[in-house]
Amino acid sequence: MSTTRLLLLGAVRVFQPVHGYLLRRELLSWQVEDWAHVKPGSIYSGLRTLAGLGLVEELPGEPVSYRLTPDGEVEFRRLLDLALREPDPGDPSRLLAGLCFVTVLPRAEVREAFRARALQLEAAASATAARLRALATGRLAPASTAELFAVTGHWIEGERAWVREVCGRLDAGHYRFAGEEPGPDLPADGIWPPAVLGDAPETG
């Protein structure tokens, strides 16, 4: 639910005031059905729920349009911070939703959030290794159970590597964050396919 709520609040914030069908079309173009398991029908019901909670305001007109309330802005920032700071190896959708809106924050704030994420991932890696050792010595579960912790360990290590890489890109000045001067927002080397990079405008 937090992933869907973050996506809806963030998209309303970006496009407000926005009609529900335009928001639905935009979110579906982000392929949220595939990575966030957000169904088209749940977008409308989610907007109604957010309106009932006072997080978005329904504006008069036909069709109804929406904009964030002050409480909605607070909730959006809370969910975005949570998505960036707190890893969930079993469900990457929250992080992916956060990355959709990461540039609305100042660069330093994003960098600090990823630093906190790295510390939690380090603790999770240590805990997973300890569970594997306990499983090996205790022999209280089928030996194949070790694969559960092994794959979790690989997920965590993969995400730790990505956090190191993205922090390097932030430190190198990639992307444009809140409060920064307007300028070219070019693809980062090693992220975009060569064909896309070849289409990027040259800088002198």
PDB file of C-alpha atoms in Angstrom:
ATOM      1  CA  MET A   1       0.000   0.000   0.000  1.00  0.00           C
ATOM      2  CA  SER A   2       2.817   2.437   0.787  1.00  0.00           C
ATOM      3  CA  THR A   3       4.232   1.983  -2.728  1.00  0.00           C
ATOM      4  CA  THR A   4       0.885   2.718  -4.380  1.00  0.00           C
ATOM      5  CA  ARG A   5       0.305   5.685  -2.098  1.00  0.00           C
ATOM      6  CA  LEU A   6       3.752   7.103  -2.848  1.00  0.00           C
ATOM      7  CA  LEU A   7       3.203   6.729  -6.604  1.00  0.00           C
ATOM      8  CA  LEU A   8      -0.202   8.397  -6.496  1.00  0.00           C
ATOM      9  CA  LEU A   9       0.847  11.272  -4.246  1.00  0.00           C
ATOM     10  CA  GLY A  10       4.034  11.841  -6.231  1.00  0.00           C
ATOM     11  CA  ALA A  11       2.281  11.784  -9.592  1.00  0.00           C
ATOM     12  CA  VAL A  12      -0.431  14.163  -8.389  1.00  0.00           C
ATOM     13  CA  ARG A  13       2.306  16.458  -7.071  1.00  0.00           C
ATOM     14  CA  VAL A  14       4.098  16.482 -10.432  1.00  0.00           C
ATOM     15  CA  PHE A  15       1.042  17.034 -12.650  1.00  0.00           C
ATOM     16  CA  GLN A  16      -1.428  18.857 -10.384  1.00  0.00           C
ATOM     17  CA  PRO A  17      -4.139  19.770 -10.946  1.00  0.00           C
ATOM     18  CA  VAL A  18      -4.649  16.510 -12.794  1.00  0.00           C
ATOM     19  CA  HIS A  19      -7.633  14.462 -13.923  1.00  0.00           C
ATOM     20  CA  GLY A  20      -7.787  10.865 -12.812  1.00  0.00           C
ATOM     21  CA  TYR A  21      -7.676   9.468 -16.356  1.00  0.00           C
ATOM     22  CA  LEU A  22      -4.556  11.509 -17.182  1.00  0.00           C
ATOM     23  CA  LEU A  23      -2.899  10.276 -14.011  1.00  0.00           C
ATOM     24  CA  ARG A  24      -3.832   6.710 -14.879  1.00  0.00           C
ATOM     25  CA  ARG A  25      -2.406   7.061 -18.391  1.00  0.00           C
ATOM     26  CA  GLU A  26       0.831   8.550 -17.065  1.00  0.00           C
ATOM     27  CA  LEU A  27       1.357   5.897 -14.399  1.00  0.00           C
ATOM     28  CA  LEU A  28       0.653   3.091 -16.829  1.00  0.00           C
ATOM     29  CA  SER A  29       3.273   4.577 -19.173  1.00  0.00           C
ATOM     30  CA  TRP A  30       5.731   4.050 -16.280  1.00  0.00           C
ATOM     31  CA  GLN A  31       4.780   0.336 -16.433  1.00  0.00           C
ATOM     32  CA  VAL A  32       3.679   0.317 -12.785  1.00  0.00           C
ATOM     33  CA  GLU A  33       1.631  -2.810 -13.441  1.00  0.00           C
ATOM     34  CA  ASP A  34       4.861  -4.748 -13.958  1.00  0.00           C
ATOM     35  CA  TRP A  35       7.103  -3.545 -11.120  1.00  0.00           C
ATOM     36  CA  ALA A  36       4.688  -2.087  -8.543  1.00  0.00           C
ATOM     37  CA  HIS A  37       1.711  -4.402  -9.171  1.00  0.00           C
ATOM     38  CA  VAL A  38      -0.578  -1.368  -9.470  1.00  0.00           C
ATOM     39  CA  LYS A  39      -3.661  -2.311 -11.436  1.00  0.00           C
ATOM     40  CA  PRO A  40      -5.400   0.316 -13.603  1.00  0.00           C
ATOM     41  CA  GLY A  41      -8.623   0.149 -11.583  1.00  0.00           C
ATOM     42  CA  SER A  42      -6.799   0.614  -8.299  1.00  0.00           C
ATOM     43  CA  ILE A  43      -5.558   4.042  -9.410  1.00  0.00           C
ATOM     44  CA  TYR A  44      -9.070   5.515  -9.274  1.00  0.00           C
ATOM     45  CA  SER A  45      -9.942   3.805  -6.004  1.00  0.00           C
ATOM     46  CA  GLY A  46      -6.594   4.899  -4.573  1.00  0.00           C
ATOM     47  CA  LEU A  47      -7.313   8.534  -5.453  1.00  0.00           C
ATOM     48  CA  ARG A  48     -10.693   8.318  -3.741  1.00  0.00           C
ATOM     49  CA  THR A  49      -9.042   6.828  -0.665  1.00  0.00           C
ATOM     50  CA  LEU A  50      -6.442   9.608  -0.581  1.00  0.00           C
ATOM     51  CA  ALA A  51      -9.212  12.194  -0.910  1.00  0.00           C
ATOM     52  CA  GLY A  52     -11.061  10.591   2.003  1.00  0.00           C
ATOM     53  CA  LEU A  53      -7.896  10.794   4.103  1.00  0.00           C
ATOM     54  CA  GLY A  54      -7.440  14.460   3.254  1.00  0.00           C
ATOM     55  CA  LEU A  55      -4.174  13.855   1.382  1.00  0.00           C
ATOM     56  CA  VAL A  56      -5.483  15.043  -1.981  1.00  0.00           C
ATOM     57  CA  GLU A  57      -8.228  17.525  -2.741  1.00  0.00           C
ATOM     58  CA  GLU A  58     -10.944  16.890  -5.312  1.00  0.00           C
ATOM     59  CA  LEU A  59     -11.464  20.008  -7.415  1.00  0.00           C
ATOM     60  CA  PRO A  60     -14.903  20.779  -8.833  1.00  0.00           C
ATOM     61  CA  GLY A  61     -15.471  20.118 -12.495  1.00  0.00           C
ATOM     62  CA  GLU A  62     -16.102  17.305 -14.916  1.00  0.00           C
ATOM     63  CA  PRO A  63     -14.068  15.216 -14.859  1.00  0.00           C
ATOM     64  CA  VAL A  64     -12.848  15.620 -11.292  1.00  0.00           C
ATOM     65  CA  SER A  65      -9.245  16.718 -10.916  1.00  0.00           C
ATOM     66  CA  TYR A  66      -6.901  16.390  -7.952  1.00  0.00           C
ATOM     67  CA  ARG A  67      -4.169  18.305  -6.185  1.00  0.00           C
ATOM     68  CA  LEU A  68      -2.102  17.633  -3.083  1.00  0.00           C
ATOM     69  CA  THR A  69      -3.150  19.074   0.262  1.00  0.00           C
ATOM     70  CA  PRO A  70      -0.581  20.230   2.847  1.00  0.00           C
ATOM     71  CA  ASP A  71      -1.085  16.918   4.664  1.00  0.00           C
ATOM     72  CA  GLY A  72      -0.554  15.128   1.365  1.00  0.00           C
ATOM     73  CA  GLU A  73       2.764  16.904   0.895  1.00  0.00           C
ATOM     74  CA  VAL A  74       3.884  15.804   4.370  1.00  0.00           C
ATOM     75  CA  GLU A  75       2.859  12.213   3.682  1.00  0.00           C
ATOM     76  CA  PHE A  76       4.553  12.240   0.276  1.00  0.00           C
ATOM     77  CA  ARG A  77       7.832  13.424   1.823  1.00  0.00           C
ATOM     78  CA  ARG A  78       7.564  10.816   4.590  1.00  0.00           C
ATOM     79  CA  LEU A  79       7.003   7.965   2.154  1.00  0.00           C
ATOM     80  CA  LEU A  80       9.737   9.188  -0.195  1.00  0.00           C
ATOM     81  CA  ASP A  81      12.250   9.371   2.654  1.00  0.00           C
ATOM     82  CA  LEU A  82      11.237   5.885   3.793  1.00  0.00           C
ATOM     83  CA  ALA A  83      11.599   4.499   0.268  1.00  0.00           C
ATOM     84  CA  LEU A  84      15.124   5.857  -0.100  1.00  0.00           C
ATOM     85  CA  ARG A  85      16.418   5.117   3.405  1.00  0.00           C
ATOM     86  CA  GLU A  86      14.993   1.739   4.365  1.00  0.00           C
ATOM     87  CA  PRO A  87      15.782  -1.318   2.213  1.00  0.00           C
ATOM     88  CA  ASP A  88      13.353  -4.179   1.750  1.00  0.00           C
ATOM     89  CA  PRO A  89      15.199  -6.987  -0.086  1.00  0.00           C
ATOM     90  CA  GLY A  90      11.988  -8.936  -0.527  1.00  0.00           C
ATOM     91  CA  ASP A  91      10.158  -6.093  -2.279  1.00  0.00           C
ATOM     92  CA  PRO A  92      12.093  -3.581  -4.396  1.00  0.00           C
ATOM     93  CA  SER A  93       8.939  -1.763  -5.535  1.00  0.00           C
ATOM     94  CA  ARG A  94       9.115   0.832  -2.758  1.00  0.00           C
ATOM     95  CA  LEU A  95      12.627   1.896  -3.796  1.00  0.00           C
ATOM     96  CA  LEU A  96      11.619   1.961  -7.464  1.00  0.00           C
ATOM     97  CA  ALA A  97       8.679   4.227  -6.633  1.00  0.00           C
ATOM     98  CA  GLY A  98      11.004   6.510  -4.673  1.00  0.00           C
ATOM     99  CA  LEU A  99      13.396   6.763  -7.601  1.00  0.00           C
ATOM    100  CA  CYS A 100      10.548   8.124  -9.744  1.00  0.00           C
ATOM    101  CA  PHE A 101      10.542  11.280  -7.599  1.00  0.00           C
ATOM    102  CA  VAL A 102      14.066  11.410  -6.177  1.00  0.00           C
ATOM    103  CA  THR A 103      15.013  14.672  -7.915  1.00  0.00           C
ATOM    104  CA  VAL A 104      12.334  16.677  -6.074  1.00  0.00           C
ATOM    105  CA  LEU A 105      14.711  16.571  -3.077  1.00  0.00           C
ATOM    106  CA  PRO A 106      18.008  18.428  -2.621  1.00  0.00           C
ATOM    107  CA  ARG A 107      21.085  16.450  -3.660  1.00  0.00           C
ATOM    108  CA  ALA A 108      22.532  16.478  -0.121  1.00  0.00           C
ATOM    109  CA  GLU A 109      19.308  15.053   1.299  1.00  0.00           C
ATOM    110  CA  VAL A 110      19.287  12.224  -1.229  1.00  0.00           C
ATOM    111  CA  ARG A 111      22.955  11.505  -0.543  1.00  0.00           C
ATOM    112  CA  GLU A 112      22.263  11.298   3.191  1.00  0.00           C
ATOM    113  CA  ALA A 113      19.285   8.988   2.609  1.00  0.00           C
ATOM    114  CA  PHE A 114      21.443   6.598   0.588  1.00  0.00           C
ATOM    115  CA  ARG A 115      24.164   6.737   3.243  1.00  0.00           C
ATOM    116  CA  ALA A 116      21.586   5.610   5.790  1.00  0.00           C
ATOM    117  CA  ARG A 117      20.420   2.889   3.390  1.00  0.00           C
ATOM    118  CA  ALA A 118      23.992   1.638   3.016  1.00  0.00           C
ATOM    119  CA  LEU A 119      24.341   1.291   6.792  1.00  0.00           C
ATOM    120  CA  GLN A 120      21.118  -0.718   7.014  1.00  0.00           C
ATOM    121  CA  LEU A 121      22.207  -2.938   4.140  1.00  0.00           C
ATOM    122  CA  GLU A 122      25.528  -3.561   5.888  1.00  0.00           C
ATOM    123  CA  ALA A 123      23.680  -4.626   9.033  1.00  0.00           C
ATOM    124  CA  ALA A 124      21.347  -6.839   6.994  1.00  0.00           C
ATOM    125  CA  ALA A 125      24.308  -8.514   5.277  1.00  0.00           C
ATOM    126  CA  SER A 126      25.891  -9.293   8.647  1.00  0.00           C
ATOM    127  CA  ALA A 127      22.619 -10.657  10.013  1.00  0.00           C
ATOM    128  CA  THR A 128      22.116 -12.891   6.975  1.00  0.00           C
ATOM    129  CA  ALA A 129      25.648 -14.293   7.267  1.00  0.00           C
ATOM    130  CA  ALA A 130      25.046 -14.980  10.959  1.00  0.00           C
ATOM    131  CA  ARG A 131      21.833 -16.869  10.165  1.00  0.00           C
ATOM    132  CA  LEU A 132      23.676 -18.988   7.637  1.00  0.00           C
ATOM    133  CA  ARG A 133      26.335 -19.864  10.230  1.00  0.00           C
ATOM    134  CA  ALA A 134      23.675 -20.702  12.811  1.00  0.00           C
ATOM    135  CA  LEU A 135      21.854 -22.888  10.326  1.00  0.00           C
ATOM    136  CA  ALA A 136      25.043 -24.761   9.485  1.00  0.00           C
ATOM    137  CA  THR A 137      25.921 -25.455  13.115  1.00  0.00           C
ATOM    138  CA  GLY A 138      22.431 -25.986  14.538  1.00  0.00           C
ATOM    139  CA  ARG A 139      21.120 -28.383  11.899  1.00  0.00           C
ATOM    140  CA  LEU A 140      17.567 -27.632  13.060  1.00  0.00           C
ATOM    141  CA  ALA A 141      16.193 -27.096   9.554  1.00  0.00           C
ATOM    142  CA  PRO A 142      16.542 -28.864   6.204  1.00  0.00           C
ATOM    143  CA  ALA A 143      19.903 -28.144   4.593  1.00  0.00           C
ATOM    144  CA  SER A 144      18.180 -26.640   1.545  1.00  0.00           C
ATOM    145  CA  THR A 145      16.915 -23.827   3.779  1.00  0.00           C
ATOM    146  CA  ALA A 146      20.389 -22.359   3.409  1.00  0.00           C
ATOM    147  CA  GLU A 147      19.409 -21.297  -0.098  1.00  0.00           C
ATOM    148  CA  LEU A 148      16.851 -18.873   1.359  1.00  0.00           C
ATOM    149  CA  PHE A 149      19.592 -16.978   3.154  1.00  0.00           C
ATOM    150  CA  ALA A 150      22.019 -17.373   0.263  1.00  0.00           C
ATOM    151  CA  VAL A 151      19.703 -15.686  -2.244  1.00  0.00           C
ATOM    152  CA  THR A 152      18.832 -12.989   0.289  1.00  0.00           C
ATOM    153  CA  GLY A 153      22.528 -12.346   0.756  1.00  0.00           C
ATOM    154  CA  HIS A 154      22.976 -11.927  -2.995  1.00  0.00           C
ATOM    155  CA  TRP A 155      20.051  -9.496  -3.164  1.00  0.00           C
ATOM    156  CA  ILE A 156      21.568  -7.433  -0.384  1.00  0.00           C
ATOM    157  CA  GLU A 157      25.067  -7.430  -1.874  1.00  0.00           C
ATOM    158  CA  GLY A 158      23.675  -6.432  -5.265  1.00  0.00           C
ATOM    159  CA  GLU A 159      21.857  -3.500  -3.734  1.00  0.00           C
ATOM    160  CA  ARG A 160      24.930  -2.483  -1.734  1.00  0.00           C
ATOM    161  CA  ALA A 161      26.909  -2.339  -4.982  1.00  0.00           C
ATOM    162  CA  TRP A 162      24.209  -0.192  -6.598  1.00  0.00           C
ATOM    163  CA  VAL A 163      24.130   2.220  -3.629  1.00  0.00           C
ATOM    164  CA  ARG A 164      27.888   2.708  -3.930  1.00  0.00           C
ATOM    165  CA  GLU A 165      27.541   3.378  -7.649  1.00  0.00           C
ATOM    166  CA  VAL A 166      24.637   5.819  -7.363  1.00  0.00           C
ATOM    167  CA  CYS A 167      26.387   7.730  -4.572  1.00  0.00           C
ATOM    168  CA  GLY A 168      29.374   8.074  -6.870  1.00  0.00           C
ATOM    169  CA  ARG A 169      27.129   9.499  -9.579  1.00  0.00           C
ATOM    170  CA  LEU A 170      25.561  11.935  -7.118  1.00  0.00           C
ATOM    171  CA  ASP A 171      28.987  13.096  -5.966  1.00  0.00           C
ATOM    172  CA  ALA A 172      30.041  13.537  -9.608  1.00  0.00           C
ATOM    173  CA  GLY A 173      27.110  15.900 -10.213  1.00  0.00           C
ATOM    174  CA  HIS A 174      24.842  13.705 -12.314  1.00  0.00           C
ATOM    175  CA  TYR A 175      21.146  14.594 -12.596  1.00  0.00           C
ATOM    176  CA  ARG A 176      19.445  17.791 -11.454  1.00  0.00           C
ATOM    177  CA  PHE A 177      18.005  18.059  -7.969  1.00  0.00           C
ATOM    178  CA  ALA A 178      15.837  20.600  -6.164  1.00  0.00           C
ATOM    179  CA  GLY A 179      17.479  23.987  -5.740  1.00  0.00           C
ATOM    180  CA  GLU A 180      20.121  23.478  -8.410  1.00  0.00           C
ATOM    181  CA  GLU A 181      20.723  25.696 -11.405  1.00  0.00           C
ATOM    182  CA  PRO A 182      19.033  24.579 -14.629  1.00  0.00           C
ATOM    183  CA  GLY A 183      21.323  22.717 -16.967  1.00  0.00           C
ATOM    184  CA  PRO A 184      21.692  19.637 -19.157  1.00  0.00           C
ATOM    185  CA  ASP A 185      20.407  16.444 -17.537  1.00  0.00           C
ATOM    186  CA  LEU A 186      22.439  13.888 -19.456  1.00  0.00           C
ATOM    187  CA  PRO A 187      22.484  10.088 -19.096  1.00  0.00           C
ATOM    188  CA  ALA A 188      25.140   8.715 -16.766  1.00  0.00           C
ATOM    189  CA  ASP A 189      27.884   6.646 -18.389  1.00  0.00           C
ATOM    190  CA  GLY A 190      27.305   2.937 -17.921  1.00  0.00           C
ATOM    191  CA  ILE A 191      23.583   3.269 -17.209  1.00  0.00           C
ATOM    192  CA  TRP A 192      21.999   4.011 -20.581  1.00  0.00           C
ATOM    193  CA  PRO A 193      22.508   1.763 -23.611  1.00  0.00           C
ATOM    194  CA  PRO A 194      25.061   3.014 -26.159  1.00  0.00           C
ATOM    195  CA  ALA A 195      22.333   3.755 -28.708  1.00  0.00           C
ATOM    196  CA  VAL A 196      20.647   6.115 -26.256  1.00  0.00           C
ATOM    197  CA  LEU A 197      23.918   7.729 -25.259  1.00  0.00           C
ATOM    198  CA  GLY A 198      24.654   8.346 -28.915  1.00  0.00           C
ATOM    199  CA  ASP A 199      21.506  10.464 -29.109  1.00  0.00           C
ATOM    200  CA  ALA A 200      22.488  12.637 -26.132  1.00  0.00           C
ATOM    201  CA  PRO A 201      23.263  16.267 -26.990  1.00  0.00           C
ATOM    202  CA  GLU A 202      26.906  17.254 -26.983  1.00  0.00           C
ATOM    203  CA  THR A 203      28.216  19.653 -24.381  1.00  0.00           C
ATOM    204  CA  GLY A 204      31.006  22.064 -24.943  1.00  0.00           C
TER     205      GLY A 204
END
